[in-house]
CSV table of C-alpha atoms and ligand atoms in Angstrom, one decimal:
chain,number,residue,atom,x,y,z
A,1,MET,CA,49.5,64.1,47.4
A,2,ALA,CA,47.4,62.3,49.4
A,3,ARG,CA,46.8,63.9,53.3
A,4,VAL,CA,48.9,61.9,56.0
A,5,PHE,CA,48.2,60.8,59.8
A,6,ASN,CA,49.9,63.6,61.2
A,7,TYR,CA,51.0,62.5,65.0
A,8,SER,CA,52.7,66.1,65.5
A,9,ALA,CA,52.9,66.8,69.3
A,10,GLY,CA,52.5,70.4,68.0
A,11,PRO,CA,51.7,72.2,65.8
A,12,SER,CA,49.9,69.1,64.9
A,13,CYS,CA,46.8,68.2,63.0
A,14,LEU,CA,43.7,70.2,62.3
A,15,PRO,CA,40.1,69.1,61.4
A,16,GLU,CA,40.2,68.4,57.8
A,17,GLU,CA,36.7,70.4,57.6
A,18,VAL,CA,37.9,73.4,59.0
A,19,LEU,CA,40.8,73.4,56.5
A,20,GLN,CA,38.8,73.0,53.6
A,21,GLN,CA,36.0,75.8,54.9
A,22,ALA,CA,39.2,78.0,55.7
A,23,ALA,CA,40.5,77.4,52.1
A,24,LEU,CA,36.8,78.5,50.9
A,25,GLU,CA,37.0,81.5,52.5
A,26,MET,CA,40.3,82.6,51.6
A,27,MET,CA,39.6,84.8,48.8
A,28,ASP,CA,36.7,86.4,49.8
A,29,TYR,CA,35.5,86.4,53.4
A,30,GLN,CA,31.6,86.1,53.3
A,31,GLY,CA,31.2,88.6,50.7
A,32,THR,CA,33.8,90.9,51.8
A,33,GLY,CA,36.2,90.6,48.8
A,34,GLN,CA,38.8,90.4,51.3
A,35,SER,CA,40.3,87.1,53.0
A,36,VAL,CA,40.4,87.0,57.0
A,37,MET,CA,44.2,87.5,56.6
A,38,GLU,CA,44.0,91.0,55.1
A,39,MET,CA,41.2,92.9,57.1
A,40,SER,CA,42.0,95.7,59.7
A,41,HIS,CA,41.7,94.1,63.1
A,42,ARG,CA,39.1,96.9,63.8
A,43,SER,CA,36.5,96.4,61.3
A,44,ALA,CA,33.1,95.5,61.2
A,45,ALA,CA,34.0,92.4,59.7
A,46,TYR,CA,36.6,91.3,62.0
A,47,LYS,CA,34.9,92.2,65.2
A,48,PRO,CA,32.3,89.5,64.9
A,49,ILE,CA,35.0,87.0,64.8
A,50,ILE,CA,37.2,87.6,67.3
A,51,ALA,CA,33.5,87.7,69.7
A,52,HIS,CA,32.4,84.5,68.3
A,53,ALA,CA,36.0,82.7,69.4
A,54,GLU,CA,35.7,84.2,72.7
A,55,GLU,CA,31.9,83.2,72.6
A,56,GLN,CA,32.6,79.6,72.1
A,57,VAL,CA,35.5,79.2,74.6
A,58,ARG,CA,33.1,80.4,76.9
A,59,LYS,CA,30.3,77.9,76.3
A,60,LEU,CA,32.4,74.9,75.4
A,61,MET,CA,34.3,75.2,78.4
A,62,LYS,CA,31.7,76.9,80.4
A,63,VAL,CA,33.6,79.5,81.7
A,64,PRO,CA,32.2,81.5,84.6
A,65,GLU,CA,30.9,84.7,84.5
A,66,ASN,CA,34.3,86.2,87.1
A,67,TYR,CA,36.7,85.0,84.6
A,68,LYS,CA,38.2,87.0,81.7
A,69,ILE,CA,39.1,85.0,78.4
A,70,LEU,CA,42.5,86.5,76.5
A,71,PHE,CA,43.6,86.0,73.4
A,72,LEU,CA,47.7,86.6,73.2
A,73,GLN,CA,50.6,86.2,71.5
A,74,GLY,CA,54.1,84.7,72.8
A,75,GLY,CA,53.2,80.9,73.6
A,76,GLY,CA,53.3,79.0,76.6
A,77,PHE,CA,56.9,80.2,77.3
A,78,THR,CA,55.6,83.9,77.5
A,79,GLN,CA,52.7,82.7,80.2
A,80,PHE,CA,55.7,80.9,81.9
A,81,ALA,CA,56.8,84.7,83.0
A,82,MET,CA,53.2,86.5,82.9
A,83,VAL,CA,52.3,84.2,85.5
A,84,PRO,CA,54.8,84.7,88.1
A,85,MET,CA,54.8,88.7,87.0
A,86,ASN,CA,51.2,89.4,87.3
A,87,LEU,CA,50.4,86.7,90.4
A,88,GLY,CA,53.5,86.5,92.6
A,89,ILE,CA,53.0,90.1,94.2
A,90,HIS,CA,52.0,89.5,97.8
A,91,LYS,CA,53.9,86.9,99.3
A,92,LYS,CA,56.1,86.8,96.5
A,93,LYS,CA,56.5,83.2,96.7
A,94,ALA,CA,54.8,80.3,94.8
A,95,ALA,CA,54.6,76.5,94.7
A,96,TYR,CA,55.3,74.3,91.9
A,97,ILE,CA,54.7,70.4,90.8
A,98,ASN,CA,57.4,69.2,88.5
A,99,THR,CA,56.1,66.6,86.3
A,100,GLY,CA,58.8,67.3,83.7
A,101,ILE,CA,59.9,69.4,81.2
A,102,TRP,CA,57.4,72.2,80.8
A,103,ALA,CA,56.8,72.4,84.5
A,104,SER,CA,60.8,72.7,85.4
A,105,LYS,CA,60.8,75.5,82.4
A,106,ALA,CA,57.7,77.5,83.9
A,107,LEU,CA,59.8,77.3,87.7
A,108,LYS,CA,63.0,78.2,86.0
A,109,GLU,CA,61.2,81.2,84.6
A,110,ALA,CA,59.4,82.2,87.6
A,111,LYS,CA,62.5,82.2,90.0
A,112,LYS,CA,63.4,85.5,88.3
A,113,TYR,CA,60.3,87.3,90.0
A,114,VAL,CA,59.5,85.1,93.0
A,115,ASP,CA,60.9,82.3,95.5
A,116,VAL,CA,59.6,79.0,94.0
A,117,ASP,CA,59.1,75.8,96.3
A,118,VAL,CA,59.1,72.5,94.5
A,119,ILE,CA,56.5,70.6,96.5
A,120,ALA,CA,56.5,67.4,94.5
A,121,SER,CA,58.1,65.9,91.6
A,122,SER,CA,58.0,62.8,89.6
A,123,GLU,CA,61.7,63.1,88.6
A,124,ASP,CA,62.5,60.3,90.8
A,125,ARG,CA,61.0,58.0,88.2
A,126,ASN,CA,61.8,60.1,85.2
A,127,TYR,CA,58.7,61.8,85.1
A,128,SER,CA,56.8,58.7,84.0
A,129,TYR,CA,53.8,59.6,86.5
A,130,ILE,CA,52.5,62.6,88.4
A,131,PRO,CA,53.0,62.6,91.9
A,132,ARG,CA,49.4,62.8,94.5
A,133,VAL,CA,49.5,66.2,95.7
A,134,GLU,CA,46.1,65.9,98.0
A,135,LYS,CA,46.2,69.1,99.6
A,136,VAL,CA,48.4,72.2,99.4
A,137,THR,CA,48.6,74.8,102.4
A,138,GLY,CA,51.2,77.7,102.9
A,139,ASP,CA,52.2,81.2,101.8
A,140,TYR,CA,51.7,80.8,98.1
A,141,ASP,CA,50.5,83.6,95.6
A,142,TYR,CA,49.3,80.5,93.8
A,143,VAL,CA,50.5,77.0,93.0
A,144,TYR,CA,51.4,76.1,89.4
A,145,ILE,CA,51.0,72.7,87.7
A,146,CYS,CA,51.3,71.4,84.1
A,147,PHE,CA,48.1,69.7,83.4
A,148,ASN,CA,49.2,67.0,80.6
A,149,ASN,CA,53.3,66.7,80.3
A,150,THR,CA,53.0,66.5,76.5
A,151,ILE,CA,56.8,65.0,76.3
A,152,LYS,CA,56.3,62.3,78.8
A,153,GLY,CA,52.7,61.6,78.1
A,154,THR,CA,51.3,62.2,81.4
A,155,HIS,CA,48.4,64.0,82.5
A,156,TYR,CA,46.5,64.5,86.2
A,157,GLU,CA,43.8,62.6,86.9
A,158,TYR,CA,42.7,64.6,89.7
A,159,ILE,CA,43.0,68.5,90.4
A,160,PRO,CA,45.1,69.5,93.1
A,161,ASP,CA,43.2,70.9,96.3
A,162,THR,CA,44.4,74.4,97.1
A,163,GLY,CA,41.8,75.9,99.2
A,164,SER,CA,42.1,79.5,98.7
A,165,ILE,CA,45.7,79.4,97.0
A,166,PRO,CA,44.7,80.2,93.5
A,167,LEU,CA,45.6,77.1,91.3
A,168,VAL,CA,47.5,77.6,87.8
A,169,ALA,CA,47.5,75.1,85.0
A,170,ASP,CA,49.2,74.9,81.6
A,171,ILE,CA,46.7,73.1,79.7
A,172,SER,CA,48.3,73.8,76.2
A,173,SER,CA,48.1,69.6,75.1
A,174,CYS,CA,45.2,69.0,76.8
A,175,ILE,CA,42.7,71.8,76.1
A,176,LEU,CA,39.2,70.8,75.3
A,177,SER,CA,40.2,67.3,75.4
A,178,GLU,CA,38.0,66.6,78.2
A,179,PRO,CA,35.6,68.8,80.4
A,180,LEU,CA,37.7,70.6,82.5
A,181,ASP,CA,35.8,72.4,86.0
A,182,ILE,CA,37.2,76.3,85.3
A,183,SER,CA,36.1,77.3,89.0
A,184,LYS,CA,39.2,75.0,90.5
A,185,PHE,CA,41.4,77.5,89.1
A,186,GLY,CA,42.8,81.0,89.2
A,187,LEU,CA,44.2,80.8,85.5
A,188,VAL,CA,44.8,78.3,83.1
A,189,PHE,CA,46.5,79.0,79.5
A,190,ALA,CA,47.0,76.8,76.5
A,191,GLY,CA,49.2,77.7,73.6
A,192,ALA,CA,47.0,77.1,70.3
A,193,GLN,CA,49.0,75.0,68.1
A,194,LYS,CA,48.3,71.7,70.3
A,195,ASN,CA,44.6,71.2,70.1
A,196,LEU,CA,42.9,74.5,69.5
A,197,GLY,CA,44.4,75.8,65.8
A,198,PRO,CA,47.4,77.2,64.2
A,199,ALA,CA,50.5,78.3,66.2
A,200,GLY,CA,50.5,81.9,66.8
A,201,VAL,CA,47.7,82.6,69.1
A,202,THR,CA,48.1,81.7,73.3
A,203,LEU,CA,44.5,81.1,75.3
A,204,VAL,CA,44.6,82.4,78.6
A,205,ILE,CA,41.7,82.2,81.0
A,206,ILE,CA,41.5,84.6,84.4
A,207,ARG,CA,39.7,85.1,87.2
A,208,ASP,CA,38.7,88.8,88.0
A,209,ASP,CA,40.6,89.0,91.4
A,210,LEU,CA,43.6,87.8,89.8
A,211,ILE,CA,43.9,90.9,87.0
A,212,THR,CA,46.3,93.3,88.8
A,213,ASP,CA,47.4,96.7,88.4
A,214,THR,CA,50.8,96.2,90.0
A,215,PRO,CA,52.3,93.4,88.7
A,216,VAL,CA,56.3,92.9,89.6
A,217,GLU,CA,58.2,96.2,89.2
A,218,GLY,CA,59.3,96.9,85.3
A,219,THR,CA,56.5,94.2,83.9
A,220,PRO,CA,56.3,95.3,80.2
A,221,THR,CA,52.6,96.7,79.1
A,222,MET,CA,52.9,93.7,77.2
A,223,LEU,CA,53.2,91.3,79.7
A,224,THR,CA,50.5,92.9,82.2
A,225,TYR,CA,47.1,91.4,82.2
A,226,LYS,CA,45.3,94.2,82.6
A,227,THR,CA,46.5,95.4,79.5
A,228,HIS,CA,44.5,93.1,77.3
A,229,VAL,CA,41.8,92.6,79.6
A,230,GLU,CA,41.4,96.5,79.3
A,231,GLY,CA,41.8,96.0,75.5
A,232,GLY,CA,39.7,93.1,74.9
A,233,SER,CA,42.5,91.3,73.5
A,234,MET,CA,42.9,94.2,71.4
A,235,PHE,CA,45.3,96.5,73.0
A,236,ASN,CA,47.5,95.6,69.9
A,237,THR,CA,47.1,93.7,66.6
A,238,PRO,CA,46.0,90.2,67.8
A,239,PRO,CA,46.7,87.3,65.8
A,240,CYS,CA,43.4,87.6,63.7
A,241,TYR,CA,44.0,84.7,61.3
A,242,CYS,CA,44.8,82.1,64.3
A,243,ILE,CA,41.9,83.3,66.1
A,244,TYR,CA,39.6,83.3,62.9
A,245,MET,CA,40.8,79.8,62.7
A,246,VAL,CA,40.4,78.8,66.6
A,247,GLY,CA,36.8,79.9,66.1
A,248,LYS,CA,36.3,77.5,63.3
A,249,VAL,CA,38.0,74.8,65.5
A,250,LEU,CA,35.8,75.6,68.6
A,251,ASP,CA,32.6,75.1,66.3
A,252,TRP,CA,34.0,71.7,65.3
A,253,ILE,CA,34.5,70.8,68.5
A,254,GLU,CA,31.0,71.7,69.3
A,255,LYS,CA,29.6,70.0,66.3
A,256,ASN,CA,31.2,67.0,67.9
A,257,GLY,CA,29.9,66.8,71.3
A,258,GLY,CA,31.6,69.5,73.3
A,259,ALA,CA,34.1,68.8,75.6
A,260,GLU,CA,32.1,65.3,76.7
A,261,GLY,CA,32.4,64.1,72.9
A,262,MET,CA,36.0,65.2,72.6
A,263,LEU,CA,36.4,62.8,75.9
A,264,LYS,CA,34.4,59.8,74.4
A,265,ARG,CA,36.4,60.2,71.0
A,266,ASN,CA,39.8,60.3,73.1
A,267,GLN,CA,38.9,57.9,75.6
A,268,GLU,CA,38.4,55.8,72.6
A,269,LYS,CA,41.2,56.1,70.4
A,270,ALA,CA,44.0,56.3,73.6
A,271,GLN,CA,42.3,53.0,75.0
A,272,LEU,CA,43.0,51.3,71.6
A,273,LEU,CA,46.7,52.2,71.6
A,274,TYR,CA,47.7,51.8,75.0
A,275,ASP,CA,45.9,48.1,75.2
A,276,TYR,CA,47.9,47.3,72.4
A,277,LEU,CA,51.2,48.8,73.5
A,278,ASP,CA,50.2,46.8,77.5
A,279,ASN,CA,49.7,43.7,75.8
A,280,SER,CA,52.3,43.8,72.8
A,281,PRO,CA,55.4,41.5,72.9
A,282,TYR,CA,57.5,44.1,71.2
A,283,TYR,CA,56.5,47.7,72.5
A,284,HIS,CA,55.6,49.1,75.6
A,285,ALA,CA,54.3,52.5,76.8
A,286,THR,CA,56.5,54.7,78.8
A,287,THR,CA,54.3,56.2,81.5
A,288,GLU,CA,52.8,54.5,84.4
A,289,LYS,CA,48.9,53.8,84.6
A,290,GLY,CA,46.9,56.1,86.4
A,291,SER,CA,48.8,58.9,85.0
A,292,ARG,CA,48.6,57.9,81.1
A,293,SER,CA,47.4,61.1,78.9
A,294,LEU,CA,45.0,60.5,76.5
A,295,MET,CA,46.5,63.1,74.0
A,296,ASN,CA,50.5,62.4,73.9
A,297,VAL,CA,51.4,58.6,73.7
A,298,PRO,CA,55.5,57.9,73.8
A,299,PHE,CA,56.2,54.0,73.6
A,300,LEU,CA,59.6,52.3,72.8
A,301,THR,CA,60.2,48.7,71.5
A,302,LYS,CA,61.6,46.4,74.2
A,303,GLU,CA,65.2,46.2,72.7
A,304,THR,CA,67.4,46.7,75.3
A,305,ASP,CA,70.9,47.5,73.5
A,306,PRO,CA,70.5,51.1,73.4
A,307,GLU,CA,72.5,50.8,70.5
A,308,LYS,CA,70.2,48.6,68.5
A,309,ALA,CA,67.1,50.5,70.0
A,310,GLU,CA,68.3,53.8,68.7
A,311,ALA,CA,68.8,52.0,65.3
A,312,ILE,CA,65.1,50.5,65.3
A,313,ASN,CA,63.1,53.7,66.5
A,314,LYS,CA,65.2,55.9,63.5
A,315,LYS,CA,63.7,52.4,61.1
A,316,PHE,CA,60.1,53.0,63.1
A,317,VAL,CA,60.2,56.4,62.2
A,318,SER,CA,61.3,56.8,58.7
A,319,GLU,CA,59.1,53.2,57.8
A,320,ALA,CA,56.3,55.1,59.2
A,321,ALA,CA,56.6,58.0,57.4
A,322,LYS,CA,56.7,56.1,53.9
A,323,ALA,CA,53.4,54.9,55.1
A,324,GLY,CA,51.8,58.1,55.4
A,325,LEU,CA,52.0,57.9,59.5
A,326,VAL,CA,54.5,61.3,60.1
A,327,ASN,CA,55.8,62.7,62.7
A,328,LEU,CA,56.5,59.7,65.2
A,329,ALA,CA,59.5,60.6,66.7
A,330,GLY,CA,59.9,61.3,70.3
A,331,HIS,CA,60.7,64.9,71.7
A,332,ARG,CA,64.0,65.3,70.7
A,333,THR,CA,65.3,65.1,75.0
A,334,VAL,CA,63.7,61.9,75.0
A,335,GLY,CA,63.9,60.2,72.1
A,336,GLY,CA,61.9,56.2,71.0
A,337,MET,CA,58.5,57.4,69.7
A,338,ARG,CA,55.4,59.7,70.5
A,339,ALA,CA,52.2,59.5,68.8
A,340,SER,CA,50.0,62.4,69.7
A,341,ILE,CA,46.5,61.9,69.3
A,342,TYR,CA,44.9,65.3,69.6
A,343,ASN,CA,41.4,65.7,69.3
A,344,ALA,CA,41.5,66.5,65.4
A,345,MET,CA,43.3,62.5,65.1
A,346,PRO,CA,40.6,60.3,63.7
A,347,LEU,CA,40.0,56.9,65.3
A,348,GLU,CA,41.2,55.7,61.6
A,349,GLY,CA,44.5,57.2,62.4
A,350,VAL,CA,45.0,55.3,65.5
A,351,LYS,CA,44.1,51.7,64.0
A,352,LYS,CA,46.2,52.7,61.1
A,353,LEU,CA,49.0,53.2,63.5
A,354,ILE,CA,48.6,50.1,65.1
A,355,ALA,CA,48.3,47.9,61.9
A,356,PHE,CA,51.8,49.5,60.8
A,357,MET,CA,52.8,49.0,64.5
A,358,GLU,CA,52.3,45.3,64.3
A,359,THR,CA,53.5,44.9,60.6
A,360,PHE,CA,56.8,46.5,61.9
A,361,ALA,CA,57.2,44.4,64.8
A,362,LYS,CA,56.6,41.2,62.9
A,363,GLU,CA,59.2,42.1,60.5
A,364,ASN,CA,61.8,43.5,62.9
A,365,LEU,CA,61.5,40.8,66.0
B,1,PLP,C1,54.2,72.9,73.7
B,1,PLP,C2,54.3,73.4,75.1
B,1,PLP,C3,54.6,74.5,75.5
B,1,PLP,C4,55.4,75.6,74.6
B,1,PLP,O1,54.4,76.1,74.1
B,1,PLP,P1,55.1,77.3,73.0
B,1,PLP,O2,54.1,78.1,72.3
B,1,PLP,O3,55.9,76.6,72.4
B,1,PLP,O4,55.8,79.1,73.7
B,1,PLP,C5,54.3,74.6,77.3
B,1,PLP,N1,53.6,74.2,77.6
B,1,PLP,C6,53.1,72.6,77.2
B,1,PLP,C7,52.6,72.0,77.9
B,1,PLP,C8,53.4,72.1,75.9
B,1,PLP,O5,52.8,71.3,75.3
């Protein structure tokens, strides 16, 4: 079976080169006679693997010295709790900008531990844009944003100025898709399954002063950042194989120009698709200009009758799959179509998608 173009929002496509290398090393990793999956995480063979992944994160994301890099488990959802449990301890109050499902889920979880002020929201226009929040002041332990909304396809084109209040960002679906100034943030996190590797590992980058001994009372040991800082991400068994894969994906990113190279590549892909959507008599993009994600591109046809639209969307997704273009259905909560075009999606995949869309439009207009 030939490989397909996979527009899944996550887990998502990985660079073929990385998969091939992993396959070559599957039975015998560098003369050890074992797969990385079978190794003790405390072995001499494994230690350089995690050290390399961490070094590559520091290098490619230009992580300043006063930040720690952690490889954790539990996905973005666990970070929704760990952030308030570990950071919400002085004022017991946090500010959230609500840009859709992921930010809403995070603030709902935070309410279990801290007072939450929703200081801005884009709910009024169905989360189709990112609100402009120039300056945040107030008695907050932190300000929380979701930097790229995977579901609605919106992305911050600016970083809110929070002064001395730590800024926390969920960068799950845009990590290393562009350069990002980590020094502007107190903490960022990302589940690997969008842009970094297989599902199962979550990257956290945390500034030293936010690593506390005294999280919210009752915080489990495993949900305390300090535990993992002291344990070098090996307090307990880490997701060894995922971390190995992340290291390989990071090497691929480096070979392709690092964060700057990814931005160039991603801009080219996204522009092609948005230009097509903006000029199409048949389709339209659902996000507003000035807030558009380079990674997730939701779109609809111009069919206005809801029942007909639903049928047409289904037909689109199923015919696309038959043509080798898979996972184009929108998130189950929003419907329509969505093309996730992460770092690993080649330009050819976007061109193939546009060609398919054009044919489908002609046949179904
Ligand atoms: C996918 C995603 C999550 C959820 O991550 P899990 O690893 O499934 O917990 C959180 N935030 C954003 C922005 C995401 O895209």
